[in-house]
XYZ file of C-alpha atoms in Angstrom:
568
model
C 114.744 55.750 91.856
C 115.041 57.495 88.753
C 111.625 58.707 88.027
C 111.987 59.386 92.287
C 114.986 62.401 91.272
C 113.706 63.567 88.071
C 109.904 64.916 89.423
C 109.639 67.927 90.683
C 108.368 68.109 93.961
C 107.342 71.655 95.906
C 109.280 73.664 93.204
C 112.004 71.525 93.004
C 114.326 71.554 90.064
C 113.960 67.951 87.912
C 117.290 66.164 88.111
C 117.680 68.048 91.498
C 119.023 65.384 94.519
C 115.603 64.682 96.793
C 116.555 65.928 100.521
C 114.144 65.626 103.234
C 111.550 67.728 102.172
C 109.283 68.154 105.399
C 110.366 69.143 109.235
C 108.229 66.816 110.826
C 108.869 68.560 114.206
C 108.025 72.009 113.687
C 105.378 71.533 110.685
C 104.990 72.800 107.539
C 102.163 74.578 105.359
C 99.528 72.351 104.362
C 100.578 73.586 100.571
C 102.096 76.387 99.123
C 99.357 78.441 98.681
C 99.064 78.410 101.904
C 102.020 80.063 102.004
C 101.905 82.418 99.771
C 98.132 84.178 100.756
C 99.493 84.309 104.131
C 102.911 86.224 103.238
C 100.536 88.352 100.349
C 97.905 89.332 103.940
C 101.119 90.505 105.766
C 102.466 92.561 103.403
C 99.352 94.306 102.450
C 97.781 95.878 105.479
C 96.658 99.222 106.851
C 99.651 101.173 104.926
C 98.453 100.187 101.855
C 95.448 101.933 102.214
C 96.244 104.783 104.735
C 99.533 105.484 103.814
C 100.953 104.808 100.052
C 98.218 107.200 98.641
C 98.877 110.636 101.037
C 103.024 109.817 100.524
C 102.340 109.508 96.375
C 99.898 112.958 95.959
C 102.467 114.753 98.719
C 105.515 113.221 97.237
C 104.817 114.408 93.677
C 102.114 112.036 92.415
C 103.124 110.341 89.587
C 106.409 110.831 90.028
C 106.868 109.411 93.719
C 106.370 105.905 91.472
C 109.756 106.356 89.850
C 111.705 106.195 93.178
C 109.331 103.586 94.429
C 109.478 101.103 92.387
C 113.306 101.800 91.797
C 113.396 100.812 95.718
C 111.140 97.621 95.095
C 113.386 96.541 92.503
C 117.053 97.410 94.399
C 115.991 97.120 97.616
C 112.890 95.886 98.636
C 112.435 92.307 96.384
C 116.486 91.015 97.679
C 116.060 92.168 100.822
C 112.509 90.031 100.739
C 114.232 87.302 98.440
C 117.138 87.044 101.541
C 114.993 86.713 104.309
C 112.488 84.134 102.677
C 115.478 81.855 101.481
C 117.469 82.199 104.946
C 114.036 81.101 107.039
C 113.258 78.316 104.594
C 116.894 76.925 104.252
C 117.302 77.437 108.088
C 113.525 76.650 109.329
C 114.008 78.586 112.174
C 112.226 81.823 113.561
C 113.987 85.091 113.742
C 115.956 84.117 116.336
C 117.004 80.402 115.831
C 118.217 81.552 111.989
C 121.075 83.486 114.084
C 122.959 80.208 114.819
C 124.944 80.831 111.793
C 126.128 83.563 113.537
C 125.790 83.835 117.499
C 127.628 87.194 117.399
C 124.414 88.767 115.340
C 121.707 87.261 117.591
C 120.550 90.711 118.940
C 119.727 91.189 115.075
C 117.313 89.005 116.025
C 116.043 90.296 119.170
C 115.661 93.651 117.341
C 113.269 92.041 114.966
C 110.971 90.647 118.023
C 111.310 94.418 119.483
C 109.876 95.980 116.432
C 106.946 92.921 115.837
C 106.344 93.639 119.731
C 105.651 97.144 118.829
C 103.731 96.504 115.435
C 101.394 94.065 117.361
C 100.573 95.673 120.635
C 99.360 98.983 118.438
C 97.878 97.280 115.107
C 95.491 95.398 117.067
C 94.413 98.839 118.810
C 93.646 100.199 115.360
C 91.915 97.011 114.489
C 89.608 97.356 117.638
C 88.272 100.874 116.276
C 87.887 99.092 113.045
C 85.769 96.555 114.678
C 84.275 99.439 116.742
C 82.976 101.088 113.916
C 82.264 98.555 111.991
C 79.551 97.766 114.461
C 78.450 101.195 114.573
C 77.603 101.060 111.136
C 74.782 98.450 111.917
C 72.384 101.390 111.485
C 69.976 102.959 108.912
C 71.725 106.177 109.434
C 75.857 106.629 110.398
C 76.281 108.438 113.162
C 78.686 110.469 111.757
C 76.611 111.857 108.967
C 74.589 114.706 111.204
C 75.033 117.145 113.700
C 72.476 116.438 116.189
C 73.918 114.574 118.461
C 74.699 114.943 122.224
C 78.522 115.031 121.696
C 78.285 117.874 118.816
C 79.621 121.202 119.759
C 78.193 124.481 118.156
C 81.068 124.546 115.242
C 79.620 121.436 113.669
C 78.690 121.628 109.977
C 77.606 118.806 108.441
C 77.837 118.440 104.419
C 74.674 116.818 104.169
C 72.758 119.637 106.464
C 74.681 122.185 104.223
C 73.980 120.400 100.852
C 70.379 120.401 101.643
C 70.226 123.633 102.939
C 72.053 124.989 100.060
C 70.168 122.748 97.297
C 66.649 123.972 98.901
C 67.668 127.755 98.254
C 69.640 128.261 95.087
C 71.490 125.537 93.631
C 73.670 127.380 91.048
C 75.384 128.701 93.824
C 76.302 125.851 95.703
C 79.769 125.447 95.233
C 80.922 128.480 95.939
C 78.497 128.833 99.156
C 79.196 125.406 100.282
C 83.177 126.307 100.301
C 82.689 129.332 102.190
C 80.578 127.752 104.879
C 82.154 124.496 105.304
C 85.982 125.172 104.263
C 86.896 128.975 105.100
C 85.458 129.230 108.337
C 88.120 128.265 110.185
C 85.915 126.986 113.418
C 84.456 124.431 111.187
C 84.705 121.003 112.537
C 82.663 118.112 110.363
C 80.726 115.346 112.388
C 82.899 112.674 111.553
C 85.776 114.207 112.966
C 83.594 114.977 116.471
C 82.366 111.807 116.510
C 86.312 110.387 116.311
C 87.311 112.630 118.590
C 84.626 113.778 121.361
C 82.874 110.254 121.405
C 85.237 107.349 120.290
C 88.174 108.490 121.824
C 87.011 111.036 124.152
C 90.303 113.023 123.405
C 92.358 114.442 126.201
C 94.117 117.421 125.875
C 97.785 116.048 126.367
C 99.803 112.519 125.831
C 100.286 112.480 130.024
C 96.652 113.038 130.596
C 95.579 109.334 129.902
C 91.907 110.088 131.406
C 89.640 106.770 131.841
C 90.056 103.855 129.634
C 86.837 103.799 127.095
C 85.514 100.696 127.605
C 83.504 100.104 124.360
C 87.153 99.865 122.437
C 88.449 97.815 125.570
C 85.930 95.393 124.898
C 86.725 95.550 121.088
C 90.541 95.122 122.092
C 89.190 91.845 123.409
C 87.268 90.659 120.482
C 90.211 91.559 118.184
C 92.530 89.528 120.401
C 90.508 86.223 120.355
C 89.857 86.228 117.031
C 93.327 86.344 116.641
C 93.927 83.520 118.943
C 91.340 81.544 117.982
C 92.868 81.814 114.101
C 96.484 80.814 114.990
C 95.402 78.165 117.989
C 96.976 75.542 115.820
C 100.072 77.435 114.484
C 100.400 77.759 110.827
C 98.025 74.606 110.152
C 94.914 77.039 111.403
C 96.258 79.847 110.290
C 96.781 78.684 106.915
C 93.291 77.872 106.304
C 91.692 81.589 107.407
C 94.088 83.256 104.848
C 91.960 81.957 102.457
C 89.255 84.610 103.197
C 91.560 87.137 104.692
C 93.705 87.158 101.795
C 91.380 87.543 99.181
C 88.049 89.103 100.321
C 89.940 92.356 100.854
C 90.270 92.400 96.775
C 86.668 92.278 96.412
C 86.157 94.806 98.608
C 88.703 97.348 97.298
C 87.070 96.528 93.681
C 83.497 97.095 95.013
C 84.651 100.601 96.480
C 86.784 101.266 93.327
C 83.523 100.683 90.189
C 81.573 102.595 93.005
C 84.205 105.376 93.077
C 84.559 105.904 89.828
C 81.201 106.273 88.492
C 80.965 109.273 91.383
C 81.091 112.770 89.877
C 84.480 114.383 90.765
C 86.540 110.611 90.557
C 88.464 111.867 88.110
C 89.584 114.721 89.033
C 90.878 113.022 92.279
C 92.279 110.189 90.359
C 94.527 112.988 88.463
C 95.500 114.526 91.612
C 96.603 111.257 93.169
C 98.318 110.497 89.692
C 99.730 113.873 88.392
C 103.430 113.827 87.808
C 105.590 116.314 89.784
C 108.984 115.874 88.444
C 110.680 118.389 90.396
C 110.263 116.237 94.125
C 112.303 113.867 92.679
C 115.408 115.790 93.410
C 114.278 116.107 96.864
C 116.137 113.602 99.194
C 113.139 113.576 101.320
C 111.031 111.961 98.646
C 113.662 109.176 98.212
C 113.458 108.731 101.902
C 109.632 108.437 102.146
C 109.745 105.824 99.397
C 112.417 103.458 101.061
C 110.588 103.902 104.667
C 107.296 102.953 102.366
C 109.175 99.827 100.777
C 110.323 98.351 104.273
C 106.921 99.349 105.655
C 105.057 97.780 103.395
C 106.756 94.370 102.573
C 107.541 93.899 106.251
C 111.223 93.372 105.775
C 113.436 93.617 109.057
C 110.359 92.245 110.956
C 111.282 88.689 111.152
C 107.577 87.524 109.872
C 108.782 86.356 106.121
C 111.947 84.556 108.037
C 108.795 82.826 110.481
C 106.561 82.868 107.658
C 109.441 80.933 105.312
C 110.567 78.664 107.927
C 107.102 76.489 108.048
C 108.158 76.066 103.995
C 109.158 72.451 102.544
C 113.089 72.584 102.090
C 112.798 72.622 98.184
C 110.131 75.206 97.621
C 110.736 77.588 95.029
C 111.449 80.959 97.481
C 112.817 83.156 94.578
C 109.370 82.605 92.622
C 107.358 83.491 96.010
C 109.456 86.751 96.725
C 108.860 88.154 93.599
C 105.208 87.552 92.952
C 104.429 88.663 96.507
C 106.283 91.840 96.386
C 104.990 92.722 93.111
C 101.398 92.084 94.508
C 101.764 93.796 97.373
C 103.459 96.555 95.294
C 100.391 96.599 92.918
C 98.279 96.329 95.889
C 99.361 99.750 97.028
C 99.024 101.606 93.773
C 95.383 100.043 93.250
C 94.079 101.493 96.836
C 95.607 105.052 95.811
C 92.543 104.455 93.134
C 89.776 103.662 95.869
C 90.901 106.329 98.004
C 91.300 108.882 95.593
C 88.266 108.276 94.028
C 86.150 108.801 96.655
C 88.125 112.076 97.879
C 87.711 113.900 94.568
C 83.855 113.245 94.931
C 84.290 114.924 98.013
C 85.882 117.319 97.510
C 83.304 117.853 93.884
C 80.662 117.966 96.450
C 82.414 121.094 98.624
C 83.578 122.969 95.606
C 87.083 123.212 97.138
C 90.501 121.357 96.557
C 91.287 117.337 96.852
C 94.416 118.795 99.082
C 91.296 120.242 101.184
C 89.993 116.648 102.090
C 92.811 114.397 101.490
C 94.289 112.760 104.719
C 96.372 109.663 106.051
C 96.651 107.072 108.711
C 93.644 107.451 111.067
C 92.640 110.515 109.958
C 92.162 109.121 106.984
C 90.385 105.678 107.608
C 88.304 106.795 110.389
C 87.453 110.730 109.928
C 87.868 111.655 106.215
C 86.738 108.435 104.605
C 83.925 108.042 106.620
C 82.564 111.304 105.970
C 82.681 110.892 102.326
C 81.048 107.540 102.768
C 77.820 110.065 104.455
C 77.338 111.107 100.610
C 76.510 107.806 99.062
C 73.148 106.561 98.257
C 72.900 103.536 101.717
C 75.948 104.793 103.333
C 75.818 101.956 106.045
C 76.518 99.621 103.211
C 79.572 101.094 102.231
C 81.047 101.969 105.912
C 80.638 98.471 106.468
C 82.111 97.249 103.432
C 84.981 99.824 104.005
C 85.349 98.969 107.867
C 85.117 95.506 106.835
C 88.115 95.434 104.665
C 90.217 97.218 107.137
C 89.981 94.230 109.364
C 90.926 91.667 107.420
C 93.788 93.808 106.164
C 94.629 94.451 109.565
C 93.991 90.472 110.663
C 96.433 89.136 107.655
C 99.216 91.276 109.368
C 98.778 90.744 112.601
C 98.593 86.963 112.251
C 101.969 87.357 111.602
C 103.181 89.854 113.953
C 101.742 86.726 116.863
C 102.966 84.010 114.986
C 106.523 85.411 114.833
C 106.472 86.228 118.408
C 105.510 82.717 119.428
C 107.971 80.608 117.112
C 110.632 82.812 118.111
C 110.324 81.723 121.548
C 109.559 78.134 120.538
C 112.435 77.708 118.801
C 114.766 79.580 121.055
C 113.637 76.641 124.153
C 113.663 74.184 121.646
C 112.641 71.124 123.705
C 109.735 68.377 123.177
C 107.377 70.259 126.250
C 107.061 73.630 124.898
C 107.158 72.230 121.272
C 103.225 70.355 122.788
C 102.431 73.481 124.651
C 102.615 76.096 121.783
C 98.894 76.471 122.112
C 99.729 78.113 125.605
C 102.746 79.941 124.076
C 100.424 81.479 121.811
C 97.790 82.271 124.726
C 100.521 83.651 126.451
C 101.605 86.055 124.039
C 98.057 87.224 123.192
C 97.392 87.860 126.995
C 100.062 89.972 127.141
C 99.605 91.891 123.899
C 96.055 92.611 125.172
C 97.595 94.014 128.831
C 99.785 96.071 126.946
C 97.449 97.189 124.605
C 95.052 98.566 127.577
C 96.783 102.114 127.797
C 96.238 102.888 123.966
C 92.332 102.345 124.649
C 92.730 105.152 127.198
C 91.451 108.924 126.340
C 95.318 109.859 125.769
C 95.815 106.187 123.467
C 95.876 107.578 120.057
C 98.657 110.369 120.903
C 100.749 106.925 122.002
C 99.569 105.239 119.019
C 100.598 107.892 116.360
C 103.716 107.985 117.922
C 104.902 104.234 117.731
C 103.086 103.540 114.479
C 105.910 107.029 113.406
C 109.051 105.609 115.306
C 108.350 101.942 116.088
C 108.477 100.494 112.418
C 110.624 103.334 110.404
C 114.565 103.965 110.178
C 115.003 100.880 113.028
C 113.893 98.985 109.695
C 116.971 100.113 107.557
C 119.227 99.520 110.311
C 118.153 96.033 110.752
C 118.317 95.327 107.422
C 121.567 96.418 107.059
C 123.186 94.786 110.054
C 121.563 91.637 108.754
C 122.906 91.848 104.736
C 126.459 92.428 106.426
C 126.473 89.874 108.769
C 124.898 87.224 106.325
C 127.153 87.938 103.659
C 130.893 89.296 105.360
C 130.821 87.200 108.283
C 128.742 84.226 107.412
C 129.657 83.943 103.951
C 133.188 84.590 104.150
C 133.455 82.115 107.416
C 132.177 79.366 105.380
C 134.435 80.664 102.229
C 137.743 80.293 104.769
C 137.125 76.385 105.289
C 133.790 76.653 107.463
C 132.040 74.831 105.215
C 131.495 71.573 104.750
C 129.244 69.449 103.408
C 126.093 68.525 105.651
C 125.444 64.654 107.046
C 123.086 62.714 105.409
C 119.340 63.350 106.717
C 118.125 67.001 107.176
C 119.892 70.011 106.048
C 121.849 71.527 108.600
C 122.811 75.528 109.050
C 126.496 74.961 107.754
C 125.526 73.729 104.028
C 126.721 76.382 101.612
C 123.591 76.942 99.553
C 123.509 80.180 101.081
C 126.861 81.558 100.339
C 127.510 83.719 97.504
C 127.064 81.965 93.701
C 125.662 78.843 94.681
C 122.000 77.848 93.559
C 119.657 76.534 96.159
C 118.016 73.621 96.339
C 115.966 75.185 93.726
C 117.986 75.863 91.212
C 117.847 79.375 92.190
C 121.030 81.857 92.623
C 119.867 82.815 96.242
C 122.673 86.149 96.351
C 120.100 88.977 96.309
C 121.050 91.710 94.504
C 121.597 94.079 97.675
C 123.240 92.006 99.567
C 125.794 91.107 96.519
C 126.800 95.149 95.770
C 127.741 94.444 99.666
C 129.906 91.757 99.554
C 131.232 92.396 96.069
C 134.514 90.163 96.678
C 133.407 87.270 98.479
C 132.671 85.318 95.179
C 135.900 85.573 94.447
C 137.420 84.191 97.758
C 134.343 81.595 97.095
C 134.719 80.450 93.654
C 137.675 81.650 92.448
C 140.564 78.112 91.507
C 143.638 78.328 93.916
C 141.848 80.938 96.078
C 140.845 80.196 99.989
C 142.077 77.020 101.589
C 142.691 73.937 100.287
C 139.152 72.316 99.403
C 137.634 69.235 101.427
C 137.903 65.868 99.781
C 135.709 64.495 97.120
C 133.608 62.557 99.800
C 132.612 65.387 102.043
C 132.044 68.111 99.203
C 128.973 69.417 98.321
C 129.904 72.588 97.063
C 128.648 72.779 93.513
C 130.378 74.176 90.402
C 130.494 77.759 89.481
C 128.277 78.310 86.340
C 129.569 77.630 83.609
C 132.629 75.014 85.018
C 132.976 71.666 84.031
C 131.643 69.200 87.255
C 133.746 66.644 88.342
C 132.087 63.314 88.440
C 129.997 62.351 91.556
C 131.972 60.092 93.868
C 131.220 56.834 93.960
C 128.809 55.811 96.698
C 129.620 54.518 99.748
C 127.891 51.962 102.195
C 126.442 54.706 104.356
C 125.175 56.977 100.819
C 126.432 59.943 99.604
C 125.461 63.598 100.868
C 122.306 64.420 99.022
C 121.376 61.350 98.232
């Protein structure tokens, strides 16, 4: 029994009471890598690499990474740290957590809302991924010329100019090259008519939705399945394809990044994307941009890392998962500004004009600007697929989530033994429907209704959430349990109304689990909590399982009875 309490099991603290460790009804992850590759894919996604870099280089370069990280560290990792540790102590989805607090439940629905959003438009944007990722199957991309039956007049291709230019007199080619391809203002390059006049087929206005291009419909399709087929098992499949999805992405990005910076021009778009302004850091709109990035990024107010944390063992060390997965993610971010950057400032070498000139974000930049670049490189279809590649794993590792969420939210909210053996159909359920409601965006009018949830969907409704959430958890949770709510749990598995989660009490793990947001907002309940003489009068020895402020002397354990003590 001894040697039973003192090992450490699943980041367990030695000496630490052994709980039930395993929900046997919902699951858990097969281990805790498992775990943690999954919640590293759903952070980093398509705003690592289409986002992070245009906000840094317009937000001041260097100097955006002073108010972003001071948002990582004050915002971002407690905000992250609360929502792992209240899934995992609860192991419940986003909307079963809200039993601690019925009167917060629409918190809850507002997380499915925004995942709802998030998944019906990032599997659109995965589907031209997977579009052009086929179209790269080719000896030559068919963005790379002008001669093609969608082309207009206005084209001007960099390779038909380069050549042109090369073949006449090459000392002037910069200077030609930027008058012919930048300063004419009717230039249009073929990457950007082949996004817009044959992949889309652009109409001229968000109520003119046109006909619904069937080679991304199709794509929508494949995108779907493969979704389906990945989480057909819940977490247990899921858990396994992160393994890929997780990591190949990192191979990718450091393929593109040694190729990037042995191009001529890398560094000068390295020092673009890295260039200090210190002067936009007075700018409230810069501070803004890098707290939308934060929640963005690390997916906080989604309810995916309270899903995510809920398939967790009860004694698994959250507070050592929410850092290094923030941090990576973090990391992640600044290491694609490098890729991107890289590859622009060859670019932009190669036209003799400005990185400003060429630089981009969101679609524009995976799919119009990126692309064309690619069209310089010695076997360009190598790289687009590479590139295209990465995009859909980064976009898979997210929207595993996004479903996943979805489905155990609804699971969990029925609650009973049949839809508990029909998840499977749950899950087919949900992916129907995200692929019905994904049908308009494929449309010729799609991407107008894409740009504008991906802008409105997933922004401030983020800060609000989180907000609501750190005041309910801590003011009317907290100080419930603080005013004679709590009480110590019956013996077997942890219930919702164990105070681990109040305000100076470790976890299971040994771990403080008041993040530091949510304490500067609920800066007195400690005292109500902890403080001798303060509160009601405390429950009786037997029933108590409210640990010890640090640094107090503990009363000895009771003495146990026939039916155990709590924790035992």
């Amino acid at each position: 029994m001894v040697a039973s309490l003192l090992s450490p099991q699943n980041g367990a603290v030695p000496s630490e009471a052994t709980k039930r460790d395993q929900n046997l009804k919902r699951g858990n992850w097969g281990n805790q890598i498992e775990f943690v590759l999954t919640s590293v894919g759903y952070a980093v996604g398509l705003g690592n690499v289409w986002r992070f870099p245009y906000l840094c280089y317009r937000n001041g370069g260097g100097a955006f990474m002073f108010p972003y990280f001071i948002m990582l560290i004050f915002c971002g990792i407690p905000l992250f740290f609360m929502e792992l540790s209240f899934g995992q102590f609860a192991s419940q989805g986003c909307l079963g957590v809200w039993r601690v607090c019925p009167l917060f439940k629409g918190v809850g629905y507002g997380m499915m809302v925004v995942s709802t959003y998030i998944g019906i438009y990032y599997n659109v944007v995965i589907c031209i991924a997977f579009y052009y990722f086929f179209s790269s199957m080719t000896h030559v991309l068919p963005w790379a010329y002008c001669n093609n039956p969608w082309n207009t007049p206005d084209c001007a291709s960099v390779l038909d100019a380069a050549n042109l230019t090369n073949g006449s007199r090459p000392a002037a080619r910069p200077s030609n090259l930027s008058h012919l391809l930048n300063h004419t203002l009717q230039r249009t390059s073929p990457s950007e008519e082949y996004w817009r006049l044959y992949v889309l087929k652009l109409s001229d206005d968000i109520g003119n939705f046109g006909e619904v291009r069937l080679p991304l419909l199709g794509c929508l399709g494949v995108s779907w399945v493969v979704v389906f087929l990945c989480l057909i098992r819940g977490v247990k499949s899921s858990g396994k394809v992160v393994y890929f999805t997780a990591t190949f992405p990192y191979v990718v990005l450091t393929i593109l990044f040694v190729r990037g910076v042995t191009l001529e021009g890398a560094f000068t778009g390295i020092m673009y994307y890295l260039t200090p302004q210190w002067d936009k850091i007075l700018e409230a709109k810069v501070w803004g941009d890098a707290a939308s990035q934060i929640f963005y990024s690390l997916g906080c107010a989604w309810g995916g890392l309270i899903t995510m944390a809920s398939y967790n063992k009860f004694h698994n060390n959250c507070y050592r998962d929410s850092v290094i997965i923030s941090i990576t993610n973090c990391a992640t971010s600044v290491y694609a500004g490098f890729v991107i950057f890289s590859i622009l400032g060859f670019m932009a070498n190669h036209l003799g004009v400005d990185v400003s000139r060429v630089a981009d974000h969101g679609p524009g930049l995976a799919f119009v600007a990126y692309p064309e670049a690619l069209t310089l490189l010695p076997i360009s279809p190598l790289w687009s697929l590479l590139f295209f590649f990465m995009l859909i794993l980064l976009g898979l590792g997210t929207q595993f989530c996004l479903l996943e969420t979805l489905v155990t939210a609804i699971v969990d909210e029925v609650g009973n033994e049949w839809i508990l053996q029909k998840k499977t159909y749950v899950t087919l359920g949900v992916a129907v429907a995200g692929f019905l409601l994904g049908i308009p965006l494929t449309s010729q009018a799609g991407i107008y209704w894409l740009l504008l949830m991906d802008n409105y969907a997933a922004s401030f409704s983020l800060v609000i959430i989180s907000c609501i959430m750190c005041v309910s958890i801590m003011y009317i949770y907290g100080k419930c349990q603080a005013l004679g709510a709590s009480r110590a749990p019956a013996p077997g598995p942890p219930t919702i109304l164990a105070p681990e989660l109040l305000p100076g009490h470790p976890d299971d793990a040994g771990i403080p689990t008041t993040p530091l947001l949510s304490d500067l907002l609920a800066l007195r309940l400690p005292r109500y909590h902890l403080s001798p003489g303060s509160g009601p009068p405390p429950p009786p020895p037997e029933s108590s399982s409210l640990r010890a402020a640090p640094g107090a002397e503990r009363a000895p354990p009771p003495a146990p009875t026939a039916t155990g003590s709590p924790g035992a």
